[in-house]
Amino acid sequence: MDEGKVNKNKNKNHNMILENREKVSISGVEHVNSFNSEVIILDTVAGLLTIKGQELDVSKLNIEDGNVVITGTVFSMQYSNRESLGSKSSGLLGKMFK
């Protein structure tokens, strides 16, 4: 991993606010890997975050600031290491062009 990116990530905060299981505000987001109405996968400074639910929608997205707001019914949120799921090329565009 690039040392500059590691130092950059250490300075970024990662916060999550879940409101009534219907709205999630997340900071420290670097990339939206994939999303649909049941699963959203985000690359955050703390690792990959998988959010599962029903009628999920990315209602606000600002990657420059690293802020995302998701609405819908949240069933689960789970972190995993980037290395365990492969490279970033397997994201949304990578899947589309296979």
Short mmCIF file of N, CA, C and O in Angstrom, two decimals:
data_model
loop_
_atom_site.label_atom_id
_atom_site.label_comp_id
_atom_site.label_asym_id
_atom_site.label_seq_id
_atom_site.Cartn_x
_atom_site.Cartn_y
_atom_site.Cartn_z
N MET A 1 0.85 -1.18 0.00
CA MET A 1 0.00 0.00 0.00
C MET A 1 0.89 1.23 0.00
O MET A 1 1.93 1.27 0.63
N ASP A 2 0.47 2.26 -0.66
CA ASP A 2 1.21 3.49 -0.76
C ASP A 2 1.27 4.17 0.61
O ASP A 2 0.26 4.36 1.27
N GLU A 3 2.49 4.55 1.03
CA GLU A 3 2.66 5.14 2.36
C GLU A 3 1.91 6.46 2.49
O GLU A 3 1.37 6.78 3.54
N GLY A 4 1.83 7.24 1.41
CA GLY A 4 1.10 8.50 1.45
C GLY A 4 -0.37 8.29 1.74
O GLY A 4 -0.99 9.05 2.45
N LYS A 5 -0.94 7.23 1.19
CA LYS A 5 -2.34 6.93 1.44
C LYS A 5 -2.57 6.50 2.88
O LYS A 5 -3.56 6.86 3.49
N VAL A 6 -1.62 5.75 3.44
CA VAL A 6 -1.76 5.32 4.84
C VAL A 6 -1.78 6.53 5.75
O VAL A 6 -2.63 6.65 6.63
N ASN A 7 -0.85 7.46 5.56
CA ASN A 7 -0.81 8.66 6.38
C ASN A 7 -2.04 9.52 6.20
O ASN A 7 -2.55 10.10 7.13
N LYS A 8 -2.53 9.60 4.98
CA LYS A 8 -3.74 10.36 4.70
C LYS A 8 -4.93 9.76 5.44
O LYS A 8 -5.74 10.47 6.02
N ASN A 9 -5.05 8.43 5.45
CA ASN A 9 -6.16 7.77 6.11
C ASN A 9 -6.13 7.94 7.62
O ASN A 9 -7.16 8.02 8.26
N LYS A 10 -4.93 8.00 8.21
CA LYS A 10 -4.82 8.15 9.66
C LYS A 10 -5.37 9.50 10.11
O LYS A 10 -5.81 9.64 11.24
N ASN A 11 -5.34 10.50 9.23
CA ASN A 11 -5.81 11.82 9.58
C ASN A 11 -7.31 12.00 9.35
O ASN A 11 -7.88 12.98 9.80
N LYS A 12 -7.94 11.08 8.66
CA LYS A 12 -9.37 11.18 8.39
C LYS A 12 -10.16 10.51 9.50
O LYS A 12 -9.79 9.47 10.00
N ASN A 13 -11.27 11.12 9.86
CA ASN A 13 -12.17 10.53 10.83
C ASN A 13 -13.21 9.68 10.11
O ASN A 13 -13.57 9.95 8.97
N HIS A 14 -13.67 8.69 10.82
CA HIS A 14 -14.73 7.84 10.29
C HIS A 14 -15.82 7.77 11.35
O HIS A 14 -15.59 7.26 12.45
N ASN A 15 -16.97 8.31 11.03
CA ASN A 15 -18.10 8.31 11.96
C ASN A 15 -19.34 7.80 11.26
O ASN A 15 -19.48 7.92 10.05
N MET A 16 -20.22 7.25 12.08
CA MET A 16 -21.47 6.72 11.55
C MET A 16 -22.59 7.05 12.53
O MET A 16 -22.45 6.81 13.73
N ILE A 17 -23.68 7.59 12.02
CA ILE A 17 -24.86 7.88 12.84
C ILE A 17 -26.03 7.14 12.22
O ILE A 17 -26.38 7.37 11.06
N LEU A 18 -26.63 6.24 12.99
CA LEU A 18 -27.80 5.49 12.54
C LEU A 18 -29.01 6.03 13.27
O LEU A 18 -29.06 6.04 14.50
N GLU A 19 -30.00 6.49 12.53
CA GLU A 19 -31.21 7.07 13.10
C GLU A 19 -32.40 6.15 12.84
O GLU A 19 -32.83 5.99 11.70
N ASN A 20 -32.90 5.53 13.90
CA ASN A 20 -34.11 4.68 13.84
C ASN A 20 -34.04 3.60 12.77
O ASN A 20 -35.05 3.20 12.20
N ARG A 21 -32.85 3.12 12.46
CA ARG A 21 -32.62 2.10 11.43
C ARG A 21 -33.15 2.53 10.06
O ARG A 21 -33.32 1.70 9.17
N GLU A 22 -33.37 3.83 9.86
CA GLU A 22 -33.92 4.32 8.60
C GLU A 22 -33.02 5.29 7.87
O GLU A 22 -33.23 5.57 6.70
N LYS A 23 -32.00 5.82 8.55
CA LYS A 23 -31.10 6.79 7.93
C LYS A 23 -29.72 6.61 8.54
O LYS A 23 -29.57 6.59 9.76
N VAL A 24 -28.70 6.47 7.68
CA VAL A 24 -27.32 6.33 8.13
C VAL A 24 -26.50 7.45 7.50
O VAL A 24 -26.48 7.60 6.29
N SER A 25 -25.82 8.23 8.35
CA SER A 25 -24.90 9.26 7.88
C SER A 25 -23.49 8.76 8.18
O SER A 25 -23.18 8.41 9.32
N ILE A 26 -22.63 8.72 7.17
CA ILE A 26 -21.30 8.14 7.30
C ILE A 26 -20.27 9.14 6.78
O ILE A 26 -20.43 9.70 5.70
N SER A 27 -19.19 9.32 7.55
CA SER A 27 -18.05 10.12 7.10
C SER A 27 -16.84 9.20 6.97
O SER A 27 -16.83 8.10 7.50
N GLY A 28 -15.84 9.67 6.26
CA GLY A 28 -14.64 8.86 6.05
C GLY A 28 -14.79 7.86 4.92
O GLY A 28 -14.07 6.87 4.85
N VAL A 29 -15.72 8.13 4.00
CA VAL A 29 -15.94 7.24 2.85
C VAL A 29 -15.02 7.65 1.72
O VAL A 29 -14.93 8.83 1.37
N GLU A 30 -14.32 6.68 1.16
CA GLU A 30 -13.40 6.94 0.05
C GLU A 30 -13.98 6.56 -1.30
O GLU A 30 -13.64 7.15 -2.31
N HIS A 31 -14.86 5.55 -1.32
CA HIS A 31 -15.35 5.05 -2.60
C HIS A 31 -16.62 4.23 -2.36
O HIS A 31 -16.72 3.53 -1.37
N VAL A 32 -17.57 4.35 -3.26
CA VAL A 32 -18.75 3.48 -3.23
C VAL A 32 -18.48 2.35 -4.21
O VAL A 32 -18.43 2.57 -5.42
N ASN A 33 -18.26 1.15 -3.69
CA ASN A 33 -17.92 0.01 -4.55
C ASN A 33 -19.12 -0.49 -5.33
O ASN A 33 -19.02 -0.79 -6.51
N SER A 34 -20.25 -0.65 -4.66
CA SER A 34 -21.47 -1.09 -5.35
C SER A 34 -22.67 -0.77 -4.47
O SER A 34 -22.54 -0.61 -3.26
N PHE A 35 -23.82 -0.66 -5.12
CA PHE A 35 -25.04 -0.47 -4.35
C PHE A 35 -26.24 -0.90 -5.16
O PHE A 35 -26.26 -0.83 -6.38
N ASN A 36 -27.22 -1.39 -4.44
CA ASN A 36 -28.55 -1.64 -4.98
C ASN A 36 -29.52 -1.46 -3.82
O ASN A 36 -29.13 -0.99 -2.76
N SER A 37 -30.76 -1.82 -3.97
CA SER A 37 -31.75 -1.56 -2.93
C SER A 37 -31.61 -2.47 -1.71
O SER A 37 -32.26 -2.23 -0.70
N GLU A 38 -30.73 -3.50 -1.80
CA GLU A 38 -30.58 -4.43 -0.67
C GLU A 38 -29.18 -4.45 -0.07
O GLU A 38 -29.02 -4.83 1.09
N VAL A 39 -28.14 -4.06 -0.83
CA VAL A 39 -26.75 -4.10 -0.34
C VAL A 39 -25.99 -2.89 -0.86
O VAL A 39 -26.04 -2.58 -2.05
N ILE A 40 -25.26 -2.23 0.05
CA ILE A 40 -24.37 -1.13 -0.32
C ILE A 40 -23.00 -1.45 0.25
O ILE A 40 -22.88 -1.77 1.43
N ILE A 41 -21.96 -1.38 -0.59
CA ILE A 41 -20.60 -1.64 -0.15
C ILE A 41 -19.79 -0.37 -0.31
O ILE A 41 -19.66 0.16 -1.43
N LEU A 42 -19.25 0.12 0.81
CA LEU A 42 -18.47 1.35 0.83
C LEU A 42 -17.04 1.06 1.25
O LEU A 42 -16.80 0.27 2.15
N ASP A 43 -16.10 1.73 0.61
CA ASP A 43 -14.70 1.67 1.01
C ASP A 43 -14.46 2.86 1.92
O ASP A 43 -14.53 4.01 1.48
N THR A 44 -14.22 2.62 3.21
CA THR A 44 -14.02 3.69 4.18
C THR A 44 -12.58 3.66 4.67
O THR A 44 -11.84 2.71 4.41
N VAL A 45 -12.19 4.67 5.41
CA VAL A 45 -10.84 4.71 5.97
C VAL A 45 -10.65 3.62 7.02
O VAL A 45 -9.52 3.29 7.37
N ALA A 46 -11.73 3.02 7.50
CA ALA A 46 -11.67 1.95 8.50
C ALA A 46 -11.81 0.57 7.88
O ALA A 46 -11.83 -0.42 8.60
N GLY A 47 -11.94 0.46 6.57
CA GLY A 47 -12.11 -0.82 5.88
C GLY A 47 -13.38 -0.82 5.06
O GLY A 47 -14.09 0.18 4.98
N LEU A 48 -13.66 -1.95 4.45
CA LEU A 48 -14.88 -2.08 3.65
C LEU A 48 -16.08 -2.22 4.58
O LEU A 48 -16.07 -3.01 5.51
N LEU A 49 -17.13 -1.47 4.29
CA LEU A 49 -18.35 -1.50 5.07
C LEU A 49 -19.49 -1.99 4.19
O LEU A 49 -19.77 -1.39 3.15
N THR A 50 -20.11 -3.09 4.59
CA THR A 50 -21.25 -3.64 3.86
C THR A 50 -22.50 -3.37 4.66
O THR A 50 -22.60 -3.74 5.83
N ILE A 51 -23.45 -2.69 4.02
CA ILE A 51 -24.73 -2.37 4.66
C ILE A 51 -25.81 -3.16 3.93
O ILE A 51 -25.93 -3.07 2.71
N LYS A 52 -26.56 -3.94 4.69
CA LYS A 52 -27.66 -4.72 4.11
C LYS A 52 -28.98 -4.20 4.66
O LYS A 52 -29.06 -3.79 5.81
N GLY A 53 -29.99 -4.23 3.80
CA GLY A 53 -31.29 -3.73 4.22
C GLY A 53 -32.33 -3.87 3.14
O GLY A 53 -32.21 -4.70 2.23
N GLN A 54 -33.32 -3.02 3.24
CA GLN A 54 -34.45 -3.05 2.32
C GLN A 54 -34.72 -1.64 1.85
O GLN A 54 -34.69 -0.69 2.64
N GLU A 55 -34.95 -1.47 0.55
CA GLU A 55 -35.23 -0.17 -0.06
C GLU A 55 -34.13 0.84 0.26
O GLU A 55 -34.40 2.02 0.53
N LEU A 56 -32.87 0.39 0.22
CA LEU A 56 -31.74 1.27 0.50
C LEU A 56 -31.52 2.22 -0.67
O LEU A 56 -31.65 1.83 -1.84
N ASP A 57 -31.16 3.46 -0.35
CA ASP A 57 -30.94 4.47 -1.37
C ASP A 57 -29.82 5.40 -0.88
O ASP A 57 -29.82 5.82 0.27
N VAL A 58 -28.87 5.70 -1.76
CA VAL A 58 -27.84 6.67 -1.44
C VAL A 58 -28.44 8.04 -1.74
O VAL A 58 -28.52 8.46 -2.89
N SER A 59 -28.91 8.72 -0.70
CA SER A 59 -29.62 9.98 -0.90
C SER A 59 -28.68 11.17 -0.96
O SER A 59 -29.04 12.21 -1.50
N LYS A 60 -27.46 11.05 -0.41
CA LYS A 60 -26.47 12.11 -0.49
C LYS A 60 -25.10 11.47 -0.63
O LYS A 60 -24.77 10.54 0.10
N LEU A 61 -24.32 11.97 -1.57
CA LEU A 61 -22.99 11.42 -1.82
C LEU A 61 -22.03 12.55 -2.13
O LEU A 61 -22.24 13.30 -3.08
N ASN A 62 -21.00 12.70 -1.30
CA ASN A 62 -19.96 13.68 -1.54
C ASN A 62 -18.63 13.02 -1.25
O ASN A 62 -18.16 13.02 -0.11
N ILE A 63 -18.02 12.42 -2.25
CA ILE A 63 -16.78 11.68 -2.07
C ILE A 63 -15.62 12.62 -1.75
O ILE A 63 -14.71 12.25 -1.02
N GLU A 64 -15.65 13.85 -2.26
CA GLU A 64 -14.59 14.81 -1.94
C GLU A 64 -14.49 15.04 -0.44
O GLU A 64 -13.41 15.10 0.12
N ASP A 65 -15.64 15.18 0.23
CA ASP A 65 -15.66 15.35 1.68
C ASP A 65 -15.71 14.02 2.42
O ASP A 65 -15.51 13.97 3.63
N GLY A 66 -16.03 12.94 1.69
CA GLY A 66 -16.11 11.61 2.30
C GLY A 66 -17.40 11.37 3.06
O GLY A 66 -17.44 10.55 3.97
N ASN A 67 -18.48 12.07 2.67
CA ASN A 67 -19.76 11.94 3.37
C ASN A 67 -20.80 11.25 2.50
O ASN A 67 -20.94 11.56 1.32
N VAL A 68 -21.53 10.32 3.12
CA VAL A 68 -22.60 9.59 2.44
C VAL A 68 -23.79 9.51 3.40
O VAL A 68 -23.62 9.29 4.59
N VAL A 69 -25.00 9.68 2.85
CA VAL A 69 -26.23 9.49 3.62
C VAL A 69 -27.05 8.43 2.89
O VAL A 69 -27.29 8.53 1.69
N ILE A 70 -27.45 7.41 3.64
CA ILE A 70 -28.21 6.29 3.09
C ILE A 70 -29.55 6.23 3.82
O ILE A 70 -29.60 6.31 5.04
N THR A 71 -30.62 6.08 3.05
CA THR A 71 -31.95 5.93 3.63
C THR A 71 -32.50 4.56 3.28
O THR A 71 -32.05 3.93 2.32
N GLY A 72 -33.47 4.10 4.03
CA GLY A 72 -34.07 2.79 3.86
C GLY A 72 -34.10 2.07 5.19
O GLY A 72 -33.79 2.66 6.23
N THR A 73 -34.45 0.81 5.19
CA THR A 73 -34.46 0.01 6.42
C THR A 73 -33.16 -0.77 6.51
O THR A 73 -32.87 -1.60 5.65
N VAL A 74 -32.37 -0.50 7.56
CA VAL A 74 -31.06 -1.14 7.73
C VAL A 74 -31.22 -2.41 8.55
O VAL A 74 -31.78 -2.40 9.65
N PHE A 75 -30.73 -3.54 8.01
CA PHE A 75 -30.75 -4.81 8.72
C PHE A 75 -29.41 -5.09 9.39
O PHE A 75 -29.36 -5.60 10.50
N SER A 76 -28.30 -4.79 8.68
CA SER A 76 -26.97 -5.07 9.26
C SER A 76 -25.92 -4.18 8.63
O SER A 76 -26.07 -3.68 7.51
N MET A 77 -24.82 -3.98 9.40
CA MET A 77 -23.64 -3.26 8.92
C MET A 77 -22.44 -4.07 9.37
O MET A 77 -22.34 -4.42 10.54
N GLN A 78 -21.54 -4.37 8.43
CA GLN A 78 -20.40 -5.22 8.75
C GLN A 78 -19.14 -4.70 8.08
O GLN A 78 -19.15 -4.36 6.90
N TYR A 79 -18.05 -4.67 8.85
CA TYR A 79 -16.74 -4.27 8.32
C TYR A 79 -15.95 -5.50 7.91
O TYR A 79 -16.09 -6.56 8.51
N SER A 80 -15.11 -5.34 6.90
CA SER A 80 -14.16 -6.38 6.51
C SER A 80 -12.91 -5.69 5.99
O SER A 80 -12.93 -4.51 5.62
N ASN A 81 -11.80 -6.42 5.96
CA ASN A 81 -10.54 -5.87 5.46
C ASN A 81 -10.58 -5.80 3.95
O ASN A 81 -11.18 -6.64 3.29
N ARG A 82 -9.92 -4.81 3.40
CA ARG A 82 -9.85 -4.65 1.95
C ARG A 82 -9.23 -5.87 1.28
O ARG A 82 -9.66 -6.31 0.25
N GLU A 83 -8.19 -6.43 1.91
CA GLU A 83 -7.46 -7.55 1.32
C GLU A 83 -8.33 -8.80 1.20
O GLU A 83 -8.15 -9.60 0.31
N SER A 84 -9.30 -8.96 2.09
CA SER A 84 -10.11 -10.18 2.08
C SER A 84 -11.11 -10.22 0.93
O SER A 84 -11.61 -11.27 0.59
N LEU A 85 -11.38 -9.07 0.32
CA LEU A 85 -12.36 -9.04 -0.77
C LEU A 85 -11.75 -8.76 -2.13
O LEU A 85 -12.46 -8.54 -3.09
N GLY A 86 -10.43 -8.74 -2.24
CA GLY A 86 -9.80 -8.52 -3.54
C GLY A 86 -9.50 -7.05 -3.77
O GLY A 86 -9.65 -6.22 -2.91
N SER A 87 -9.10 -6.74 -4.99
CA SER A 87 -8.69 -5.39 -5.33
C SER A 87 -9.88 -4.51 -5.66
O SER A 87 -10.99 -4.97 -5.88
N LYS A 88 -9.61 -3.20 -5.76
CA LYS A 88 -10.66 -2.25 -6.09
C LYS A 88 -11.20 -2.46 -7.50
O LYS A 88 -12.29 -2.06 -7.81
N SER A 89 -10.44 -3.08 -8.37
CA SER A 89 -10.88 -3.28 -9.75
C SER A 89 -12.10 -4.19 -9.82
O SER A 89 -12.77 -4.26 -10.84
N SER A 90 -12.39 -4.89 -8.74
CA SER A 90 -13.57 -5.75 -8.74
C SER A 90 -14.80 -4.99 -8.27
O SER A 90 -15.81 -5.58 -7.93
N GLY A 91 -14.73 -3.65 -8.26
CA GLY A 91 -15.86 -2.82 -7.86
C GLY A 91 -16.95 -2.84 -8.91
O GLY A 91 -17.01 -3.71 -9.79
N LEU A 92 -17.80 -1.86 -8.86
CA LEU A 92 -18.97 -1.79 -9.74
C LEU A 92 -18.57 -1.79 -11.22
O LEU A 92 -19.09 -2.57 -11.99
N LEU A 93 -17.61 -0.95 -11.60
CA LEU A 93 -17.21 -0.91 -13.01
C LEU A 93 -16.51 -2.19 -13.42
O LEU A 93 -16.69 -2.67 -14.53
N GLY A 94 -15.70 -2.77 -12.53
CA GLY A 94 -15.02 -4.02 -12.83
C GLY A 94 -16.01 -5.13 -13.09
O GLY A 94 -15.82 -5.97 -13.98
N LYS A 95 -17.10 -5.16 -12.35
CA LYS A 95 -18.13 -6.18 -12.54
C LYS A 95 -18.90 -5.97 -13.84
O LYS A 95 -19.32 -6.91 -14.48
N MET A 96 -19.10 -4.70 -14.20
CA MET A 96 -19.87 -4.40 -15.40
C MET A 96 -19.14 -4.83 -16.67
O MET A 96 -19.75 -5.20 -17.65
N PHE A 97 -17.80 -4.76 -16.65
CA PHE A 97 -17.03 -5.01 -17.86
C PHE A 97 -16.36 -6.37 -17.88
O PHE A 97 -15.44 -6.61 -18.62
N LYS A 98 -16.84 -7.32 -17.09
CA LYS A 98 -16.29 -8.69 -17.10
C LYS A 98 -16.77 -9.43 -18.32
O LYS A 98 -17.80 -9.26 -18.84
#
